[in-house]
């Protein structure tokens, strides 16, 4: 199922998804949008962020279940300011999310295999548009290290495996003909150029 008015940005850490969302937030028509991210700011999401920082150690399968639970809260819950995506989209606002189920099909698949993440995420709606920020892991990791704070997944070997898996996941969805529009972006290009492409597909007036 496609959720109308739902837009997702995906890519490995340092690909520039958050930067592009910040650009959208500064537009004069930003009130049309509902900006959100995964993990959420609900209690589930807060716990996941502790895990990502390395403060809590979890079995990879446990992480997969928790990310799916947080995603359900993201879509349908009221436990955080960035939850309730379905209600926001159905009200006519354009929901733009930094990460969604494609992250689980990528990151959790690398750590615990394909089957569990697929099963946990198969019932969630697909976005109307998916922007995939494709980038060389060495370039993205330099960006991440420049921030001065890293998470458990932000290591070159893992980033390389994740980038390869991301490309495979996106290719699979392209072949499925789900009705979801997939836009591949060269995330190594200048920020302004990427922003123009995004605006064109979102049909946002300048």
mmCIF file with all atom_site columns, C-alpha atoms in Angstrom:
data_model
loop_
_atom_site.group_PDB
_atom_site.id
_atom_site.type_symbol
_atom_site.label_atom_id
_atom_site.label_alt_id
_atom_site.label_comp_id
_atom_site.label_asym_id
_atom_site.label_entity_id
_atom_site.label_seq_id
_atom_site.pdbx_PDB_ins_code
_atom_site.Cartn_x
_atom_site.Cartn_y
_atom_site.Cartn_z
_atom_site.occupancy
_atom_site.B_iso_or_equiv
_atom_site.pdbx_formal_charge
_atom_site.auth_seq_id
_atom_site.auth_comp_id
_atom_site.auth_asym_id
_atom_site.auth_atom_id
_atom_site.pdbx_PDB_model_num
ATOM 1   C CA . UNK A 1 1   ? 0.000  0.000   0.000  1.00 0.00 ? 1   UNK A CA 1
ATOM 2   C CA . UNK A 1 2   ? 1.219  3.518   -0.852 1.00 0.00 ? 2   UNK A CA 1
ATOM 3   C CA . UNK A 1 3   ? 0.689  6.264   1.721  1.00 0.00 ? 3   UNK A CA 1
ATOM 4   C CA . UNK A 1 4   ? -0.081 9.460   -0.186 1.00 0.00 ? 4   UNK A CA 1
ATOM 5   C CA . UNK A 1 5   ? 1.848  12.596  0.871  1.00 0.00 ? 5   UNK A CA 1
ATOM 6   C CA . UNK A 1 6   ? 4.565  10.477  2.505  1.00 0.00 ? 6   UNK A CA 1
ATOM 7   C CA . UNK A 1 7   ? 8.151  11.176  1.357  1.00 0.00 ? 7   UNK A CA 1
ATOM 8   C CA . UNK A 1 8   ? 11.215 9.284   2.588  1.00 0.00 ? 8   UNK A CA 1
ATOM 9   C CA . UNK A 1 9   ? 14.933 10.127  2.423  1.00 0.00 ? 9   UNK A CA 1
ATOM 10  C CA . UNK A 1 10  ? 17.267 7.116   2.699  1.00 0.00 ? 10  UNK A CA 1
ATOM 11  C CA . UNK A 1 11  ? 21.017 6.621   2.581  1.00 0.00 ? 11  UNK A CA 1
ATOM 12  C CA . UNK A 1 12  ? 23.976 5.507   4.655  1.00 0.00 ? 12  UNK A CA 1
ATOM 13  C CA . UNK A 1 13  ? 25.231 7.698   7.485  1.00 0.00 ? 13  UNK A CA 1
ATOM 14  C CA . UNK A 1 14  ? 26.741 10.896  6.123  1.00 0.00 ? 14  UNK A CA 1
ATOM 15  C CA . UNK A 1 15  ? 24.872 10.729  2.806  1.00 0.00 ? 15  UNK A CA 1
ATOM 16  C CA . UNK A 1 16  ? 23.258 14.133  3.394  1.00 0.00 ? 16  UNK A CA 1
ATOM 17  C CA . UNK A 1 17  ? 19.618 13.276  4.115  1.00 0.00 ? 17  UNK A CA 1
ATOM 18  C CA . UNK A 1 18  ? 19.474 15.428  7.261  1.00 0.00 ? 18  UNK A CA 1
ATOM 19  C CA . UNK A 1 19  ? 21.087 18.362  5.439  1.00 0.00 ? 19  UNK A CA 1
ATOM 20  C CA . UNK A 1 20  ? 18.401 18.325  2.754  1.00 0.00 ? 20  UNK A CA 1
ATOM 21  C CA . UNK A 1 21  ? 15.619 18.169  5.347  1.00 0.00 ? 21  UNK A CA 1
ATOM 22  C CA . UNK A 1 22  ? 17.103 21.210  7.086  1.00 0.00 ? 22  UNK A CA 1
ATOM 23  C CA . UNK A 1 23  ? 17.019 23.055  3.745  1.00 0.00 ? 23  UNK A CA 1
ATOM 24  C CA . UNK A 1 24  ? 13.333 22.192  3.302  1.00 0.00 ? 24  UNK A CA 1
ATOM 25  C CA . UNK A 1 25  ? 12.601 23.442  6.819  1.00 0.00 ? 25  UNK A CA 1
ATOM 26  C CA . UNK A 1 26  ? 13.848 26.922  5.874  1.00 0.00 ? 26  UNK A CA 1
ATOM 27  C CA . UNK A 1 27  ? 11.488 27.333  2.923  1.00 0.00 ? 27  UNK A CA 1
ATOM 28  C CA . UNK A 1 28  ? 8.695  29.913  3.260  1.00 0.00 ? 28  UNK A CA 1
ATOM 29  C CA . UNK A 1 29  ? 6.108  27.174  2.674  1.00 0.00 ? 29  UNK A CA 1
ATOM 30  C CA . UNK A 1 30  ? 7.593  24.838  5.308  1.00 0.00 ? 30  UNK A CA 1
ATOM 31  C CA . UNK A 1 31  ? 4.262  24.867  7.159  1.00 0.00 ? 31  UNK A CA 1
ATOM 32  C CA . UNK A 1 32  ? 2.940  22.503  4.483  1.00 0.00 ? 32  UNK A CA 1
ATOM 33  C CA . UNK A 1 33  ? 5.322  19.857  5.769  1.00 0.00 ? 33  UNK A CA 1
ATOM 34  C CA . UNK A 1 34  ? 5.581  17.518  8.739  1.00 0.00 ? 34  UNK A CA 1
ATOM 35  C CA . UNK A 1 35  ? 9.265  16.708  9.268  1.00 0.00 ? 35  UNK A CA 1
ATOM 36  C CA . UNK A 1 36  ? 10.158 13.535  11.077 1.00 0.00 ? 36  UNK A CA 1
ATOM 37  C CA . UNK A 1 37  ? 12.899 10.968  11.565 1.00 0.00 ? 37  UNK A CA 1
ATOM 38  C CA . UNK A 1 38  ? 13.600 7.442   12.710 1.00 0.00 ? 38  UNK A CA 1
ATOM 39  C CA . UNK A 1 39  ? 14.291 6.490   15.416 1.00 0.00 ? 39  UNK A CA 1
ATOM 40  C CA . UNK A 1 40  ? 11.483 8.674   16.777 1.00 0.00 ? 40  UNK A CA 1
ATOM 41  C CA . UNK A 1 41  ? 11.530 10.823  19.909 1.00 0.00 ? 41  UNK A CA 1
ATOM 42  C CA . UNK A 1 42  ? 9.092  8.408   21.590 1.00 0.00 ? 42  UNK A CA 1
ATOM 43  C CA . UNK A 1 43  ? 10.352 6.298   24.501 1.00 0.00 ? 43  UNK A CA 1
ATOM 44  C CA . UNK A 1 44  ? 11.096 3.433   22.105 1.00 0.00 ? 44  UNK A CA 1
ATOM 45  C CA . UNK A 1 45  ? 13.117 5.724   19.874 1.00 0.00 ? 45  UNK A CA 1
ATOM 46  C CA . UNK A 1 46  ? 15.037 7.197   22.814 1.00 0.00 ? 46  UNK A CA 1
ATOM 47  C CA . UNK A 1 47  ? 16.068 3.702   23.864 1.00 0.00 ? 47  UNK A CA 1
ATOM 48  C CA . UNK A 1 48  ? 17.196 2.920   20.311 1.00 0.00 ? 48  UNK A CA 1
ATOM 49  C CA . UNK A 1 49  ? 19.316 6.061   20.224 1.00 0.00 ? 49  UNK A CA 1
ATOM 50  C CA . UNK A 1 50  ? 21.075 4.881   23.375 1.00 0.00 ? 50  UNK A CA 1
ATOM 51  C CA . UNK A 1 51  ? 21.775 1.598   21.601 1.00 0.00 ? 51  UNK A CA 1
ATOM 52  C CA . UNK A 1 52  ? 23.116 3.408   18.531 1.00 0.00 ? 52  UNK A CA 1
ATOM 53  C CA . UNK A 1 53  ? 25.499 5.404   20.721 1.00 0.00 ? 53  UNK A CA 1
ATOM 54  C CA . UNK A 1 54  ? 26.786 2.193   22.263 1.00 0.00 ? 54  UNK A CA 1
ATOM 55  C CA . UNK A 1 55  ? 25.300 2.869   25.709 1.00 0.00 ? 55  UNK A CA 1
ATOM 56  C CA . UNK A 1 56  ? 23.148 -0.287  25.522 1.00 0.00 ? 56  UNK A CA 1
ATOM 57  C CA . UNK A 1 57  ? 24.232 -3.554  23.936 1.00 0.00 ? 57  UNK A CA 1
ATOM 58  C CA . UNK A 1 58  ? 21.517 -5.625  22.260 1.00 0.00 ? 58  UNK A CA 1
ATOM 59  C CA . UNK A 1 59  ? 21.289 -8.797  20.247 1.00 0.00 ? 59  UNK A CA 1
ATOM 60  C CA . UNK A 1 60  ? 20.860 -7.924  16.554 1.00 0.00 ? 60  UNK A CA 1
ATOM 61  C CA . UNK A 1 61  ? 17.444 -9.613  16.443 1.00 0.00 ? 61  UNK A CA 1
ATOM 62  C CA . UNK A 1 62  ? 16.270 -7.620  19.444 1.00 0.00 ? 62  UNK A CA 1
ATOM 63  C CA . UNK A 1 63  ? 17.273 -4.443  17.620 1.00 0.00 ? 63  UNK A CA 1
ATOM 64  C CA . UNK A 1 64  ? 15.250 -5.505  14.578 1.00 0.00 ? 64  UNK A CA 1
ATOM 65  C CA . UNK A 1 65  ? 12.116 -5.968  16.724 1.00 0.00 ? 65  UNK A CA 1
ATOM 66  C CA . UNK A 1 66  ? 12.636 -2.627  18.461 1.00 0.00 ? 66  UNK A CA 1
ATOM 67  C CA . UNK A 1 67  ? 13.130 -0.705  15.217 1.00 0.00 ? 67  UNK A CA 1
ATOM 68  C CA . UNK A 1 68  ? 9.888  -2.213  13.884 1.00 0.00 ? 68  UNK A CA 1
ATOM 69  C CA . UNK A 1 69  ? 8.061  -1.305  17.114 1.00 0.00 ? 69  UNK A CA 1
ATOM 70  C CA . UNK A 1 70  ? 9.352  2.256   16.908 1.00 0.00 ? 70  UNK A CA 1
ATOM 71  C CA . UNK A 1 71  ? 8.262  2.406   13.260 1.00 0.00 ? 71  UNK A CA 1
ATOM 72  C CA . UNK A 1 72  ? 4.737  1.383   14.212 1.00 0.00 ? 72  UNK A CA 1
ATOM 73  C CA . UNK A 1 73  ? 4.719  4.191   16.788 1.00 0.00 ? 73  UNK A CA 1
ATOM 74  C CA . UNK A 1 74  ? 6.098  6.528   14.125 1.00 0.00 ? 74  UNK A CA 1
ATOM 75  C CA . UNK A 1 75  ? 3.194  5.719   11.825 1.00 0.00 ? 75  UNK A CA 1
ATOM 76  C CA . UNK A 1 76  ? 0.273  5.352   14.208 1.00 0.00 ? 76  UNK A CA 1
ATOM 77  C CA . UNK A 1 77  ? 1.275  6.427   17.706 1.00 0.00 ? 77  UNK A CA 1
ATOM 78  C CA . UNK A 1 78  ? 1.055  9.604   19.758 1.00 0.00 ? 78  UNK A CA 1
ATOM 79  C CA . UNK A 1 79  ? 4.060  8.967   21.987 1.00 0.00 ? 79  UNK A CA 1
ATOM 80  C CA . UNK A 1 80  ? 6.318  11.642  20.510 1.00 0.00 ? 80  UNK A CA 1
ATOM 81  C CA . UNK A 1 81  ? 6.205  14.910  18.603 1.00 0.00 ? 81  UNK A CA 1
ATOM 82  C CA . UNK A 1 82  ? 7.307  13.192  15.389 1.00 0.00 ? 82  UNK A CA 1
ATOM 83  C CA . UNK A 1 83  ? 4.849  10.287  15.617 1.00 0.00 ? 83  UNK A CA 1
ATOM 84  C CA . UNK A 1 84  ? 1.486  9.926   13.875 1.00 0.00 ? 84  UNK A CA 1
ATOM 85  C CA . UNK A 1 85  ? 2.753  9.997   10.292 1.00 0.00 ? 85  UNK A CA 1
ATOM 86  C CA . UNK A 1 86  ? -0.381 8.391   8.834  1.00 0.00 ? 86  UNK A CA 1
ATOM 87  C CA . UNK A 1 87  ? -2.721 10.935  10.425 1.00 0.00 ? 87  UNK A CA 1
ATOM 88  C CA . UNK A 1 88  ? -0.522 13.830  9.272  1.00 0.00 ? 88  UNK A CA 1
ATOM 89  C CA . UNK A 1 89  ? -0.373 12.554  5.682  1.00 0.00 ? 89  UNK A CA 1
ATOM 90  C CA . UNK A 1 90  ? -4.107 11.899  5.559  1.00 0.00 ? 90  UNK A CA 1
ATOM 91  C CA . UNK A 1 91  ? -4.741 15.447  6.793  1.00 0.00 ? 91  UNK A CA 1
ATOM 92  C CA . UNK A 1 92  ? -3.010 16.752  3.646  1.00 0.00 ? 92  UNK A CA 1
ATOM 93  C CA . UNK A 1 93  ? 0.394  17.678  5.047  1.00 0.00 ? 93  UNK A CA 1
ATOM 94  C CA . UNK A 1 94  ? 3.501  16.487  3.194  1.00 0.00 ? 94  UNK A CA 1
ATOM 95  C CA . UNK A 1 95  ? 5.377  14.184  5.557  1.00 0.00 ? 95  UNK A CA 1
ATOM 96  C CA . UNK A 1 96  ? 9.138  14.035  4.991  1.00 0.00 ? 96  UNK A CA 1
ATOM 97  C CA . UNK A 1 97  ? 10.940 11.354  6.989  1.00 0.00 ? 97  UNK A CA 1
ATOM 98  C CA . UNK A 1 98  ? 14.667 10.912  7.441  1.00 0.00 ? 98  UNK A CA 1
ATOM 99  C CA . UNK A 1 99  ? 14.805 7.086   7.261  1.00 0.00 ? 99  UNK A CA 1
ATOM 100 C CA . UNK A 1 100 ? 12.059 4.469   7.213  1.00 0.00 ? 100 UNK A CA 1
ATOM 101 C CA . UNK A 1 101 ? 11.690 0.730   6.720  1.00 0.00 ? 101 UNK A CA 1
ATOM 102 C CA . UNK A 1 102 ? 14.388 0.624   4.017  1.00 0.00 ? 102 UNK A CA 1
ATOM 103 C CA . UNK A 1 103 ? 16.918 1.349   6.753  1.00 0.00 ? 103 UNK A CA 1
ATOM 104 C CA . UNK A 1 104 ? 15.844 -1.796  8.613  1.00 0.00 ? 104 UNK A CA 1
ATOM 105 C CA . UNK A 1 105 ? 15.929 -3.866  5.435  1.00 0.00 ? 105 UNK A CA 1
ATOM 106 C CA . UNK A 1 106 ? 19.503 -2.627  5.064  1.00 0.00 ? 106 UNK A CA 1
ATOM 107 C CA . UNK A 1 107 ? 21.107 -2.205  8.484  1.00 0.00 ? 107 UNK A CA 1
ATOM 108 C CA . UNK A 1 108 ? 19.317 -5.012  10.302 1.00 0.00 ? 108 UNK A CA 1
ATOM 109 C CA . UNK A 1 109 ? 19.735 -7.346  7.326  1.00 0.00 ? 109 UNK A CA 1
ATOM 110 C CA . UNK A 1 110 ? 23.495 -6.847  7.538  1.00 0.00 ? 110 UNK A CA 1
ATOM 111 C CA . UNK A 1 111 ? 23.503 -7.760  11.239 1.00 0.00 ? 111 UNK A CA 1
ATOM 112 C CA . UNK A 1 112 ? 20.864 -10.509 11.494 1.00 0.00 ? 112 UNK A CA 1
ATOM 113 C CA . UNK A 1 113 ? 20.016 -11.609 7.941  1.00 0.00 ? 113 UNK A CA 1
ATOM 114 C CA . UNK A 1 114 ? 17.172 -10.762 5.559  1.00 0.00 ? 114 UNK A CA 1
ATOM 115 C CA . UNK A 1 115 ? 14.252 -12.848 6.830  1.00 0.00 ? 115 UNK A CA 1
ATOM 116 C CA . UNK A 1 116 ? 13.442 -11.197 10.163 1.00 0.00 ? 116 UNK A CA 1
ATOM 117 C CA . UNK A 1 117 ? 13.561 -7.535  8.985  1.00 0.00 ? 117 UNK A CA 1
ATOM 118 C CA . UNK A 1 118 ? 11.409 -8.422  5.972  1.00 0.00 ? 118 UNK A CA 1
ATOM 119 C CA . UNK A 1 119 ? 8.809  -10.163 8.109  1.00 0.00 ? 119 UNK A CA 1
ATOM 120 C CA . UNK A 1 120 ? 8.677  -7.367  10.671 1.00 0.00 ? 120 UNK A CA 1
ATOM 121 C CA . UNK A 1 121 ? 8.259  -4.618  8.066  1.00 0.00 ? 121 UNK A CA 1
ATOM 122 C CA . UNK A 1 122 ? 6.072  -6.244  5.414  1.00 0.00 ? 122 UNK A CA 1
ATOM 123 C CA . UNK A 1 123 ? 2.789  -4.732  6.646  1.00 0.00 ? 123 UNK A CA 1
ATOM 124 C CA . UNK A 1 124 ? 3.931  -1.097  6.767  1.00 0.00 ? 124 UNK A CA 1
ATOM 125 C CA . UNK A 1 125 ? 2.792  1.264   3.961  1.00 0.00 ? 125 UNK A CA 1
ATOM 126 C CA . UNK A 1 126 ? 5.268  2.439   1.354  1.00 0.00 ? 126 UNK A CA 1
ATOM 127 C CA . UNK A 1 127 ? 5.957  6.142   0.772  1.00 0.00 ? 127 UNK A CA 1
ATOM 128 C CA . UNK A 1 128 ? 4.695  7.960   -2.286 1.00 0.00 ? 128 UNK A CA 1
ATOM 129 C CA . UNK A 1 129 ? 8.268  9.018   -3.108 1.00 0.00 ? 129 UNK A CA 1
ATOM 130 C CA . UNK A 1 130 ? 11.565 7.508   -1.974 1.00 0.00 ? 130 UNK A CA 1
ATOM 131 C CA . UNK A 1 131 ? 14.745 9.551   -2.439 1.00 0.00 ? 131 UNK A CA 1
ATOM 132 C CA . UNK A 1 132 ? 17.794 7.289   -2.247 1.00 0.00 ? 132 UNK A CA 1
ATOM 133 C CA . UNK A 1 133 ? 21.022 9.181   -1.487 1.00 0.00 ? 133 UNK A CA 1
ATOM 134 C CA . UNK A 1 134 ? 23.731 6.998   -3.038 1.00 0.00 ? 134 UNK A CA 1
ATOM 135 C CA . UNK A 1 135 ? 27.321 7.764   -2.041 1.00 0.00 ? 135 UNK A CA 1
ATOM 136 C CA . UNK A 1 136 ? 30.751 6.173   -1.698 1.00 0.00 ? 136 UNK A CA 1
ATOM 137 C CA . UNK A 1 137 ? 31.111 5.017   1.937  1.00 0.00 ? 137 UNK A CA 1
ATOM 138 C CA . UNK A 1 138 ? 34.590 6.536   2.223  1.00 0.00 ? 138 UNK A CA 1
ATOM 139 C CA . UNK A 1 139 ? 33.195 9.974   1.337  1.00 0.00 ? 139 UNK A CA 1
ATOM 140 C CA . UNK A 1 140 ? 30.249 9.666   3.706  1.00 0.00 ? 140 UNK A CA 1
ATOM 141 C CA . UNK A 1 141 ? 32.396 8.433   6.594  1.00 0.00 ? 141 UNK A CA 1
ATOM 142 C CA . UNK A 1 142 ? 34.682 11.466  6.267  1.00 0.00 ? 142 UNK A CA 1
ATOM 143 C CA . UNK A 1 143 ? 31.584 13.630  6.691  1.00 0.00 ? 143 UNK A CA 1
ATOM 144 C CA . UNK A 1 144 ? 30.515 11.645  9.755  1.00 0.00 ? 144 UNK A CA 1
ATOM 145 C CA . UNK A 1 145 ? 33.939 11.838  11.377 1.00 0.00 ? 145 UNK A CA 1
ATOM 146 C CA . UNK A 1 146 ? 33.922 15.579  10.758 1.00 0.00 ? 146 UNK A CA 1
ATOM 147 C CA . UNK A 1 147 ? 30.921 15.851  13.092 1.00 0.00 ? 147 UNK A CA 1
ATOM 148 C CA . UNK A 1 148 ? 33.072 14.610  15.960 1.00 0.00 ? 148 UNK A CA 1
ATOM 149 C CA . UNK A 1 149 ? 30.562 12.045  17.272 1.00 0.00 ? 149 UNK A CA 1
ATOM 150 C CA . UNK A 1 150 ? 29.976 8.585   15.820 1.00 0.00 ? 150 UNK A CA 1
ATOM 151 C CA . UNK A 1 151 ? 27.502 5.748   16.365 1.00 0.00 ? 151 UNK A CA 1
ATOM 152 C CA . UNK A 1 152 ? 28.055 1.991   16.452 1.00 0.00 ? 152 UNK A CA 1
ATOM 153 C CA . UNK A 1 153 ? 27.305 1.474   12.745 1.00 0.00 ? 153 UNK A CA 1
ATOM 154 C CA . UNK A 1 154 ? 29.634 4.254   11.582 1.00 0.00 ? 154 UNK A CA 1
ATOM 155 C CA . UNK A 1 155 ? 32.707 2.180   10.710 1.00 0.00 ? 155 UNK A CA 1
ATOM 156 C CA . UNK A 1 156 ? 34.082 1.818   7.181  1.00 0.00 ? 156 UNK A CA 1
ATOM 157 C CA . UNK A 1 157 ? 33.685 -1.951  6.800  1.00 0.00 ? 157 UNK A CA 1
ATOM 158 C CA . UNK A 1 158 ? 30.110 -1.809  8.029  1.00 0.00 ? 158 UNK A CA 1
ATOM 159 C CA . UNK A 1 159 ? 29.355 1.239   5.883  1.00 0.00 ? 159 UNK A CA 1
ATOM 160 C CA . UNK A 1 160 ? 30.640 -0.571  2.789  1.00 0.00 ? 160 UNK A CA 1
ATOM 161 C CA . UNK A 1 161 ? 28.441 -3.591  3.523  1.00 0.00 ? 161 UNK A CA 1
ATOM 162 C CA . UNK A 1 162 ? 25.492 -1.294  4.203  1.00 0.00 ? 162 UNK A CA 1
ATOM 163 C CA . UNK A 1 163 ? 25.956 0.703   0.993  1.00 0.00 ? 163 UNK A CA 1
ATOM 164 C CA . UNK A 1 164 ? 25.989 -2.506  -1.036 1.00 0.00 ? 164 UNK A CA 1
ATOM 165 C CA . UNK A 1 165 ? 22.885 -3.779  0.741  1.00 0.00 ? 165 UNK A CA 1
ATOM 166 C CA . UNK A 1 166 ? 21.063 -0.457  0.300  1.00 0.00 ? 166 UNK A CA 1
ATOM 167 C CA . UNK A 1 167 ? 21.618 -0.580  -3.460 1.00 0.00 ? 167 UNK A CA 1
ATOM 168 C CA . UNK A 1 168 ? 20.317 -4.146  -3.569 1.00 0.00 ? 168 UNK A CA 1
ATOM 169 C CA . UNK A 1 169 ? 17.183 -3.243  -1.564 1.00 0.00 ? 169 UNK A CA 1
ATOM 170 C CA . UNK A 1 170 ? 16.413 -0.249  -3.787 1.00 0.00 ? 170 UNK A CA 1
ATOM 171 C CA . UNK A 1 171 ? 16.894 -2.358  -6.920 1.00 0.00 ? 171 UNK A CA 1
ATOM 172 C CA . UNK A 1 172 ? 14.493 -4.960  -5.557 1.00 0.00 ? 172 UNK A CA 1
ATOM 173 C CA . UNK A 1 173 ? 11.785 -2.349  -5.037 1.00 0.00 ? 173 UNK A CA 1
ATOM 174 C CA . UNK A 1 174 ? 12.369 -0.903  -8.504 1.00 0.00 ? 174 UNK A CA 1
ATOM 175 C CA . UNK A 1 175 ? 11.663 -4.336  -9.965 1.00 0.00 ? 175 UNK A CA 1
ATOM 176 C CA . UNK A 1 176 ? 8.531  -4.849  -7.847 1.00 0.00 ? 176 UNK A CA 1
ATOM 177 C CA . UNK A 1 177 ? 6.552  -2.064  -9.554 1.00 0.00 ? 177 UNK A CA 1
ATOM 178 C CA . UNK A 1 178 ? 4.800  -1.123  -6.301 1.00 0.00 ? 178 UNK A CA 1
ATOM 179 C CA . UNK A 1 179 ? 3.711  2.328   -7.489 1.00 0.00 ? 179 UNK A CA 1
ATOM 180 C CA . UNK A 1 180 ? 6.269  4.002   -5.234 1.00 0.00 ? 180 UNK A CA 1
ATOM 181 C CA . UNK A 1 181 ? 8.352  6.584   -7.094 1.00 0.00 ? 181 UNK A CA 1
ATOM 182 C CA . UNK A 1 182 ? 12.078 5.995   -6.511 1.00 0.00 ? 182 UNK A CA 1
ATOM 183 C CA . UNK A 1 183 ? 14.567 8.788   -7.162 1.00 0.00 ? 183 UNK A CA 1
ATOM 184 C CA . UNK A 1 184 ? 18.253 7.877   -7.051 1.00 0.00 ? 184 UNK A CA 1
ATOM 185 C CA . UNK A 1 185 ? 20.494 10.800  -6.131 1.00 0.00 ? 185 UNK A CA 1
ATOM 186 C CA . UNK A 1 186 ? 24.268 11.059  -6.480 1.00 0.00 ? 186 UNK A CA 1
ATOM 187 C CA . UNK A 1 187 ? 24.842 12.269  -2.922 1.00 0.00 ? 187 UNK A CA 1
ATOM 188 C CA . UNK A 1 188 ? 28.411 13.320  -3.696 1.00 0.00 ? 188 UNK A CA 1
ATOM 189 C CA . UNK A 1 189 ? 27.076 16.165  -5.852 1.00 0.00 ? 189 UNK A CA 1
ATOM 190 C CA . UNK A 1 190 ? 26.855 19.745  -4.491 1.00 0.00 ? 190 UNK A CA 1
ATOM 191 C CA . UNK A 1 191 ? 24.170 20.307  -1.858 1.00 0.00 ? 191 UNK A CA 1
ATOM 192 C CA . UNK A 1 192 ? 22.417 22.975  -3.953 1.00 0.00 ? 192 UNK A CA 1
ATOM 193 C CA . UNK A 1 193 ? 22.184 20.665  -6.964 1.00 0.00 ? 193 UNK A CA 1
ATOM 194 C CA . UNK A 1 194 ? 20.618 17.871  -4.911 1.00 0.00 ? 194 UNK A CA 1
ATOM 195 C CA . UNK A 1 195 ? 18.176 20.341  -3.366 1.00 0.00 ? 195 UNK A CA 1
ATOM 196 C CA . UNK A 1 196 ? 17.034 21.467  -6.826 1.00 0.00 ? 196 UNK A CA 1
ATOM 197 C CA . UNK A 1 197 ? 16.331 17.882  -7.856 1.00 0.00 ? 197 UNK A CA 1
ATOM 198 C CA . UNK A 1 198 ? 14.313 17.256  -4.689 1.00 0.00 ? 198 UNK A CA 1
ATOM 199 C CA . UNK A 1 199 ? 12.295 20.448  -5.143 1.00 0.00 ? 199 UNK A CA 1
ATOM 200 C CA . UNK A 1 200 ? 11.533 19.507  -8.734 1.00 0.00 ? 200 UNK A CA 1
ATOM 201 C CA . UNK A 1 201 ? 10.082 16.152  -7.726 1.00 0.00 ? 201 UNK A CA 1
ATOM 202 C CA . UNK A 1 202 ? 8.164  17.592  -4.797 1.00 0.00 ? 202 UNK A CA 1
ATOM 203 C CA . UNK A 1 203 ? 6.854  20.381  -7.047 1.00 0.00 ? 203 UNK A CA 1
ATOM 204 C CA . UNK A 1 204 ? 7.698  23.033  -4.482 1.00 0.00 ? 204 UNK A CA 1
ATOM 205 C CA . UNK A 1 205 ? 7.541  26.600  -5.724 1.00 0.00 ? 205 UNK A CA 1
ATOM 206 C CA . UNK A 1 206 ? 10.774 28.598  -5.368 1.00 0.00 ? 206 UNK A CA 1
#
